[in-house]
């Protein structure tokens, strides 16, 4: 990878933050350009002309601003609203599938538990930057089980949109396999520009916020199935 990926860290525990910086500093194509010990000051600090991160790692549990809560969920919402092209990866001690699925539905581009392998953090950052999301097997299972539970509760299955073409469905399924636009183009013998055009159409038709949202749509509508 030739591009330098600019990374931000929002984490209140200094020891964990310093450890994460040390891990990322070993990667030549990653550079930490922003860090914060809280969430409530992030937007002001990003708007002062600082270099914007391409990928922001956000701790789910952040300290409040006085009596006002400002959690990782609220930071994610704010970042996605003000910086829609920034990729947000959640860091959390929570492994419960409900947390994972909820954050992805909320718009996060990936979810990592804090005891994961350091190599996975690097992989997640690069995947979010190049593919638009990082959806590992734990996240896929969490989304799938949540969608199935909702379908059972509602006693119905969400119908697949009739507006999706056969090619769009093919590309959607390959997006769920975490392939890049170049890899999808090679697989389907079409140009990367054409792939990106189909992706944009999928985002518009499914009203998804990002590539992770497309995975949710595909699972919800039975277009993909994961073991």
PDB file of C-alpha atoms in Angstrom, residues 7-11 16 20 24 36 53 55-59 79 87-91 112 121 124-125:
ATOM      1  CA  UNK A   7      -5.150   7.643  12.052  1.00  0.00           C
ATOM      2  CA  UNK A   8      -6.839   9.257  15.046  1.00  0.00           C
ATOM      3  CA  UNK A   9      -7.223   7.836  18.560  1.00  0.00           C
ATOM      4  CA  UNK A  10     -10.020   8.786  20.963  1.00  0.00           C
ATOM      5  CA  UNK A  11      -9.278   6.867  24.153  1.00  0.00           C
ATOM      6  CA  UNK A  16      -3.875   1.916  26.260  1.00  0.00           C
ATOM      7  CA  UNK A  20      -1.869   1.637  20.494  1.00  0.00           C
ATOM      8  CA  UNK A  24       0.739   1.620  14.846  1.00  0.00           C
ATOM      9  CA  UNK A  36      -7.846  12.754  22.452  1.00  0.00           C
ATOM     10  CA  UNK A  53      -7.595  11.427  10.180  1.00  0.00           C
ATOM     11  CA  UNK A  55      -9.613   6.456  10.118  1.00  0.00           C
ATOM     12  CA  UNK A  56     -10.625   7.271  13.699  1.00  0.00           C
ATOM     13  CA  UNK A  57     -10.424   4.685  16.477  1.00  0.00           C
ATOM     14  CA  UNK A  58     -13.088   5.526  19.054  1.00  0.00           C
ATOM     15  CA  UNK A  59     -13.377   4.067  22.540  1.00  0.00           C
ATOM     16  CA  UNK A  79     -17.982  12.398  13.244  1.00  0.00           C
ATOM     17  CA  UNK A  87     -13.977   5.930   8.746  1.00  0.00           C
ATOM     18  CA  UNK A  88     -14.870   5.178  12.368  1.00  0.00           C
ATOM     19  CA  UNK A  89     -13.749   1.997  14.126  1.00  0.00           C
ATOM     20  CA  UNK A  90     -15.144   1.278  17.585  1.00  0.00           C
ATOM     21  CA  UNK A  91     -12.869  -0.016  20.358  1.00  0.00           C
ATOM     22  CA  UNK A 112     -12.947  -4.262  17.653  1.00  0.00           C
ATOM     23  CA  UNK A 121      -6.177  -3.537  14.612  1.00  0.00           C
ATOM     24  CA  UNK A 124      -9.031  -3.202  10.468  1.00  0.00           C
ATOM     25  CA  UNK A 125      -7.579   0.246   9.818  1.00  0.00           C
TER      26      UNK A 125
END
